[in-house]
Coordinates of C-alpha atoms in Angstrom, one line a residue:
M974 CA 5.7 -42.7 -1.0
M975 CA 2.9 -45.4 -1.0
K976 CA 4.5 -47.0 -4.1
R977 CA 7.6 -47.6 -2.0
G978 CA 5.6 -49.4 0.7
I979 CA 5.7 -46.4 3.1
S980 CA 2.3 -45.7 4.7
P981 CA 1.7 -42.0 5.3
D982 CA 0.0 -41.2 8.6
I983 CA -2.3 -38.4 9.8
V984 CA 0.8 -36.2 10.5
T985 CA 2.2 -36.7 7.1
F986 CA -1.1 -35.9 5.4
S987 CA -1.7 -32.8 7.5
I988 CA 1.8 -31.5 6.7
L989 CA 1.4 -32.1 3.0
I990 CA -2.1 -30.6 2.8
D991 CA -1.0 -27.5 4.7
A992 CA 2.0 -27.1 2.4
H993 CA 0.0 -27.5 -0.7
C994 CA -2.6 -25.0 0.5
K995 CA 0.0 -22.4 1.4
D996 CA 1.5 -22.8 -2.1
G997 CA -1.8 -22.2 -3.7
M998 CA -2.2 -25.8 -4.8
T999 CA -5.7 -26.2 -3.4
E1000 CA -6.9 -28.9 -5.8
D1001 CA -3.8 -31.1 -5.0
A1002 CA -4.5 -30.5 -1.3
W1003 CA -8.1 -31.5 -1.8
G1004 CA -7.0 -34.6 -3.6
L1005 CA -4.9 -35.6 -0.6
F1006 CA -7.8 -34.9 1.8
E1007 CA -10.1 -37.2 -0.2
L1008 CA -7.4 -39.9 -0.4
M1009 CA -7.3 -40.0 3.4
D1010 CA -10.9 -41.1 3.5
K1011 CA -10.2 -43.8 0.8
I1012 CA -7.4 -45.4 2.9
N1013 CA -9.2 -45.0 6.2
I1014 CA -7.1 -42.3 7.7
K1015 CA -9.4 -39.9 9.6
P1016 CA -8.5 -36.2 9.3
N1017 CA -8.2 -34.4 12.7
E1018 CA -8.9 -30.7 13.6
I1019 CA -5.4 -29.7 12.3
T1020 CA -6.1 -31.3 8.9
Y1021 CA -9.5 -29.7 8.6
N1022 CA -8.2 -26.3 9.6
S1023 CA -5.5 -26.4 7.0
M1024 CA -7.9 -27.5 4.3
M1025 CA -10.5 -24.8 5.2
D1026 CA -7.8 -22.2 5.2
G1027 CA -6.7 -23.3 1.7
L1028 CA -10.2 -23.2 0.4
C1029 CA -10.7 -19.7 1.8
L1030 CA -7.4 -18.5 0.2
A1031 CA -8.6 -19.9 -3.1
G1032 CA -11.9 -18.0 -2.8
R1033 CA -13.9 -21.2 -2.3
L1034 CA -15.7 -20.0 0.8
K1035 CA -18.8 -22.1 0.2
D1036 CA -16.7 -25.3 0.2
A1037 CA -14.9 -24.1 3.4
V1038 CA -18.3 -23.6 5.1
N1039 CA -19.4 -27.1 4.0
L1040 CA -16.2 -28.6 5.3
F1041 CA -16.6 -26.8 8.6
D1042 CA -20.1 -28.1 9.0
S1043 CA -19.0 -31.6 8.1
M1044 CA -16.6 -31.7 11.1
V1045 CA -19.4 -32.4 13.6
D1046 CA -20.8 -35.2 11.4
K1047 CA -17.3 -36.8 11.5
G1048 CA -17.3 -36.6 15.3
L1049 CA -15.0 -33.6 15.5
Q1050 CA -15.7 -30.3 17.3
P1051 CA -14.5 -27.2 15.6
N1052 CA -11.9 -25.4 17.8
V1053 CA -11.0 -21.7 18.1
I1054 CA -8.6 -22.0 15.2
S1055 CA -11.3 -23.6 13.0
C1056 CA -13.7 -20.7 13.8
N1057 CA -10.9 -18.1 13.2
V1058 CA -10.1 -19.6 9.8
L1059 CA -13.8 -19.5 8.7
M1060 CA -14.4 -16.1 10.3
D1061 CA -11.4 -14.7 8.3
G1062 CA -12.9 -16.2 5.1
Y1063 CA -16.2 -14.5 5.8
C1064 CA -14.6 -11.2 6.6
K1065 CA -12.4 -11.2 3.4
N1066 CA -15.6 -11.9 1.4
R1067 CA -17.4 -9.0 3.2
K1068 CA -19.9 -11.4 4.8
L1069 CA -19.7 -9.6 8.2
D1070 CA -23.1 -10.8 9.4
E1071 CA -22.1 -14.4 9.0
A1072 CA -18.8 -13.7 10.7
E1073 CA -20.6 -12.2 13.7
Q1074 CA -23.0 -15.1 13.8
L1075 CA -20.1 -17.6 13.9
F1076 CA -18.5 -15.5 16.7
K1077 CA -21.7 -15.8 18.8
K1078 CA -21.9 -19.5 18.0
M1079 CA -18.4 -20.2 19.2
K1080 CA -19.0 -18.5 22.5
R1081 CA -22.3 -20.4 23.0
N1082 CA -20.3 -23.6 22.4
G1083 CA -17.9 -22.7 25.2
L1084 CA -15.0 -21.6 23.0
K1085 CA -13.1 -18.5 24.2
P1086 CA -12.2 -16.0 21.5
T1087 CA -8.6 -15.1 21.4
T1088 CA -6.9 -11.8 20.4
V1089 CA -6.5 -13.3 17.0
T1090 CA -10.3 -13.8 16.8
Y1091 CA -10.9 -10.2 17.7
N1092 CA -8.2 -8.9 15.3
I1093 CA -9.9 -10.8 12.4
L1094 CA -13.2 -9.3 13.2
L1095 CA -11.8 -5.8 13.7
R1096 CA -10.0 -5.9 10.3
G1097 CA -13.3 -7.0 8.6
L1098 CA -15.4 -4.5 10.3
Y1099 CA -13.1 -1.5 9.6
R1100 CA -12.8 -2.6 6.0
D1101 CA -16.6 -2.5 5.8
G1102 CA -16.9 0.8 7.5
R1103 CA -18.6 -0.5 10.6
M1104 CA -16.8 1.7 13.0
K1105 CA -19.2 1.5 16.0
T1106 CA -19.4 -2.3 15.8
A1107 CA -15.6 -2.4 15.7
Q1108 CA -15.3 -0.2 18.8
R1109 CA -17.8 -2.5 20.6
F1110 CA -15.7 -5.6 19.9
L1111 CA -12.6 -3.8 20.9
N1112 CA -14.2 -2.8 24.3
E1113 CA -15.5 -6.4 24.7
M1114 CA -12.0 -7.8 24.0
Q1115 CA -10.4 -5.6 26.7
S1116 CA -13.3 -6.3 29.2
F1117 CA -12.3 -10.0 28.9
G1118 CA -8.7 -9.2 29.9
L1119 CA -7.3 -9.5 26.4
S1120 CA -4.7 -6.7 25.7
P1121 CA -4.4 -5.3 22.2
T1122 CA -1.3 -6.5 20.4
E1123 CA 0.8 -4.9 17.7
V1124 CA -1.5 -6.4 15.1
T1125 CA -4.5 -5.0 16.9
Y1126 CA -3.0 -1.5 17.0
T1127 CA -2.0 -1.7 13.3
T1128 CA -5.4 -3.0 12.3
M1129 CA -7.1 -0.1 14.2
L1130 CA -4.7 2.5 12.7
D1131 CA -5.3 1.2 9.2
G1132 CA -9.1 1.0 9.8
L1133 CA -9.3 4.6 11.1
C1134 CA -7.2 5.9 8.2
K1135 CA -9.3 4.1 5.6
N1136 CA -12.5 5.5 7.1
G1137 CA -11.1 9.0 7.1
K1138 CA -11.0 9.3 10.9
M1139 CA -7.6 11.0 10.8
E1140 CA -7.8 12.8 14.2
A1141 CA -8.5 9.5 15.9
A1142 CA -5.8 7.8 13.9
I1143 CA -3.1 10.4 14.9
E1144 CA -4.2 10.2 18.5
L1145 CA -3.9 6.4 18.4
F1146 CA -0.5 6.6 16.6
E1147 CA 0.8 8.9 19.3
S1148 CA -0.5 6.7 22.1
M1149 CA 1.2 3.5 20.8
E1150 CA 4.6 4.3 22.4
G1151 CA 3.0 4.5 25.8
A1152 CA 1.4 1.1 25.2
G1153 CA 4.8 -0.4 24.4
I1154 CA 4.2 -0.5 20.6
S1155 CA 7.2 1.0 18.8
A1156 CA 6.7 3.0 15.6
N1157 CA 8.0 1.3 12.5
N1158 CA 8.0 2.0 8.7
Y1159 CA 4.8 0.1 8.1
R1160 CA 2.8 2.0 10.6
Y1161 CA 4.3 5.3 9.4
S1162 CA 3.3 4.4 5.9
I1163 CA -0.3 3.7 6.9
L1164 CA -0.6 7.1 8.6
I1165 CA 1.2 9.0 5.8
H1166 CA -1.1 7.3 3.2
G1167 CA -4.2 8.2 5.3
L1168 CA -3.1 11.8 5.6
C1169 CA -2.5 12.1 1.8
Q1170 CA -5.9 10.6 1.1
A1171 CA -7.5 13.1 3.4
S1172 CA -5.7 15.9 1.6
Q1173 CA -3.6 16.7 4.7
L1174 CA -0.4 16.7 2.6
E1175 CA 1.5 19.1 4.9
N1176 CA 0.9 16.8 7.9
A1177 CA 2.0 13.9 5.8
R1178 CA 5.3 15.6 4.8
K1179 CA 5.9 16.5 8.5
L1180 CA 5.4 12.9 9.5
F1181 CA 7.7 11.6 6.7
N1182 CA 10.4 14.0 7.9
E1183 CA 9.8 12.9 11.5
I1184 CA 10.8 9.3 10.6
Q1185 CA 14.4 10.4 9.8
N1186 CA 14.5 12.8 12.8
K1187 CA 13.7 9.9 15.1
G1188 CA 16.5 7.8 13.7
F1189 CA 14.5 5.6 11.4
V1190 CA 15.4 4.9 7.8
P1191 CA 12.4 5.0 5.4
D1192 CA 12.1 1.9 3.3
V1193 CA 10.8 1.7 -0.3
V1194 CA 7.2 1.3 0.8
T1195 CA 7.4 4.5 2.9
Y1196 CA 9.1 6.4 0.1
N1197 CA 6.5 5.2 -2.4
T1198 CA 3.6 6.2 -0.1
M1199 CA 5.0 9.8 0.1
I1200 CA 5.8 9.9 -3.6
N1201 CA 2.3 8.7 -4.5
G1202 CA 0.8 11.4 -2.2
L1203 CA 2.8 14.1 -3.8
C1204 CA 1.9 13.0 -7.3
R1205 CA -1.8 12.8 -6.4
H1206 CA -1.6 16.4 -5.4
K1207 CA 0.3 17.4 -8.6
M1208 CA 3.6 18.1 -6.7
V1209 CA 5.5 16.1 -9.3
L1210 CA 8.8 18.1 -9.0
E1211 CA 8.9 17.4 -5.3
A1212 CA 8.2 13.7 -6.0
E1213 CA 11.2 13.7 -8.4
K1214 CA 13.4 15.2 -5.8
L1215 CA 12.3 12.5 -3.3
I1216 CA 13.2 9.8 -5.7
I1217 CA 16.7 11.3 -6.0
Q1218 CA 16.9 11.5 -2.2
M1219 CA 15.9 7.9 -1.8
E1220 CA 18.6 6.7 -4.2
E1221 CA 21.2 8.9 -2.4
K1222 CA 20.1 7.2 0.9
G1223 CA 20.7 3.8 -0.6
C1224 CA 17.1 2.9 -1.1
S1225 CA 16.5 1.6 -4.6
P1226 CA 13.2 2.5 -6.4
N1227 CA 11.1 -0.4 -7.4
A1228 CA 8.5 -0.9 -10.1
R1229 CA 5.8 0.9 -8.1
T1230 CA 8.1 3.9 -7.7
Y1231 CA 8.6 4.2 -11.4
D1232 CA 5.0 3.5 -12.4
T1233 CA 3.8 6.3 -10.0
I1234 CA 6.3 9.0 -11.2
I1235 CA 6.0 8.1 -15.0
Q1236 CA 2.2 8.3 -14.9
A1237 CA 2.2 11.6 -13.0
L1238 CA 4.7 13.1 -15.4
L1239 CA 2.6 12.0 -18.4
I1240 CA -0.5 13.5 -16.9
A1241 CA 1.5 16.7 -16.3
K1242 CA 2.6 16.5 -20.0
E1243 CA 6.2 16.2 -19.0
T1244 CA 6.9 13.6 -21.6
D1245 CA 10.7 13.9 -21.8
K1246 CA 11.0 13.4 -18.0
A1247 CA 8.6 10.5 -18.1
L1248 CA 10.7 8.8 -20.8
H1249 CA 13.8 9.4 -18.7
F1250 CA 12.3 7.5 -15.8
L1251 CA 11.0 4.8 -18.2
R1252 CA 14.5 4.2 -19.5
K1253 CA 15.8 4.0 -15.9
M1254 CA 13.0 1.6 -15.1
R1255 CA 14.0 -0.7 -18.0
E1256 CA 17.7 -0.4 -17.0
N1257 CA 16.6 -1.8 -13.6
E1258 CA 14.7 -4.6 -15.4
F1259 CA 11.2 -3.5 -14.3
V1260 CA 8.2 -3.5 -16.6
P1261 CA 5.5 -0.8 -16.5
N1262 CA 2.1 -1.8 -15.4
D1263 CA -0.9 -1.9 -17.7
S1264 CA -2.1 1.6 -16.6
V1265 CA 1.2 3.2 -17.4
M1266 CA 1.4 1.3 -20.8
S1267 CA -2.1 2.7 -21.6
F1268 CA -1.0 6.2 -20.8
L1269 CA 2.1 5.8 -22.9
M1270 CA 0.1 4.6 -25.9
Y1271 CA -2.4 7.4 -25.5
T1272 CA 0.3 10.2 -25.0
L1273 CA 3.1 9.3 -27.4
S1274 CA 3.1 9.5 -31.1
A1275 CA 3.7 6.5 -33.3
G1276 CA 7.3 7.5 -33.9
E1277 CA 8.0 7.9 -30.2
L1278 CA 6.4 4.5 -29.4
K1279 CA 8.7 2.9 -32.0
N1280 CA 11.7 4.3 -30.3
L1281 CA 10.7 2.9 -26.9

């Protein structure tokens, strides 16, 4: 562009940096960010936010923090989005104390947290098992007149399930419709997975059947969640039947489906059935994951391995 005599402006650079960061090309984005300084184009808040987000996505949290701190030196005040980006980086790196400190700092500086801010914190707190703190932030959010969104409800549902609070998770799931949040395959999958993890397989099966009774069509993620739950509880025959059912319903198994059933069959010493699904897997141009390959090498004889 510059070789052709066209001078890029702040908008052009911001768009390019954002695109490179989202494509995982953080070094190229950083090169553009540094080039701006060399040709006397000052980055704005949007440019900084995109670059910080890219650094966080690349696992370069320290660099993102340094960039955030440098904004003030450059005469820019971090905005709510800047704080959200860095807070998300802290949460994903399990630095919850730092995330909470930044949250307090943004409020001291007169910035009003948004629903997105609270969703970021809730996700990090649930992931770290800080249930009471998560509830405190949820209460604070609502006291400020911010209503929970679909993302908030989904975050809470996932957090309760991952922390084994199944009674509260079921109660929340059932209350969603009254709050105007429709059930979908993703939220059903979260709850089914939680029930399976909590060894409440019968409840998980009832919930799975409820999907179809309510007129929903389970997708491959929902099927895989139920199949995985059945396999974990050594109900491999039922898992096989469910795979047949999903194919009959027009839902094609994916690599995860095959990995799950093959590994379960190998553990159950049902080698012939495992090889049957392995052939189907290959026919559909999927490759077994490393765990399944290790099981195959451990289970099969040298002759059987040669015939694969």
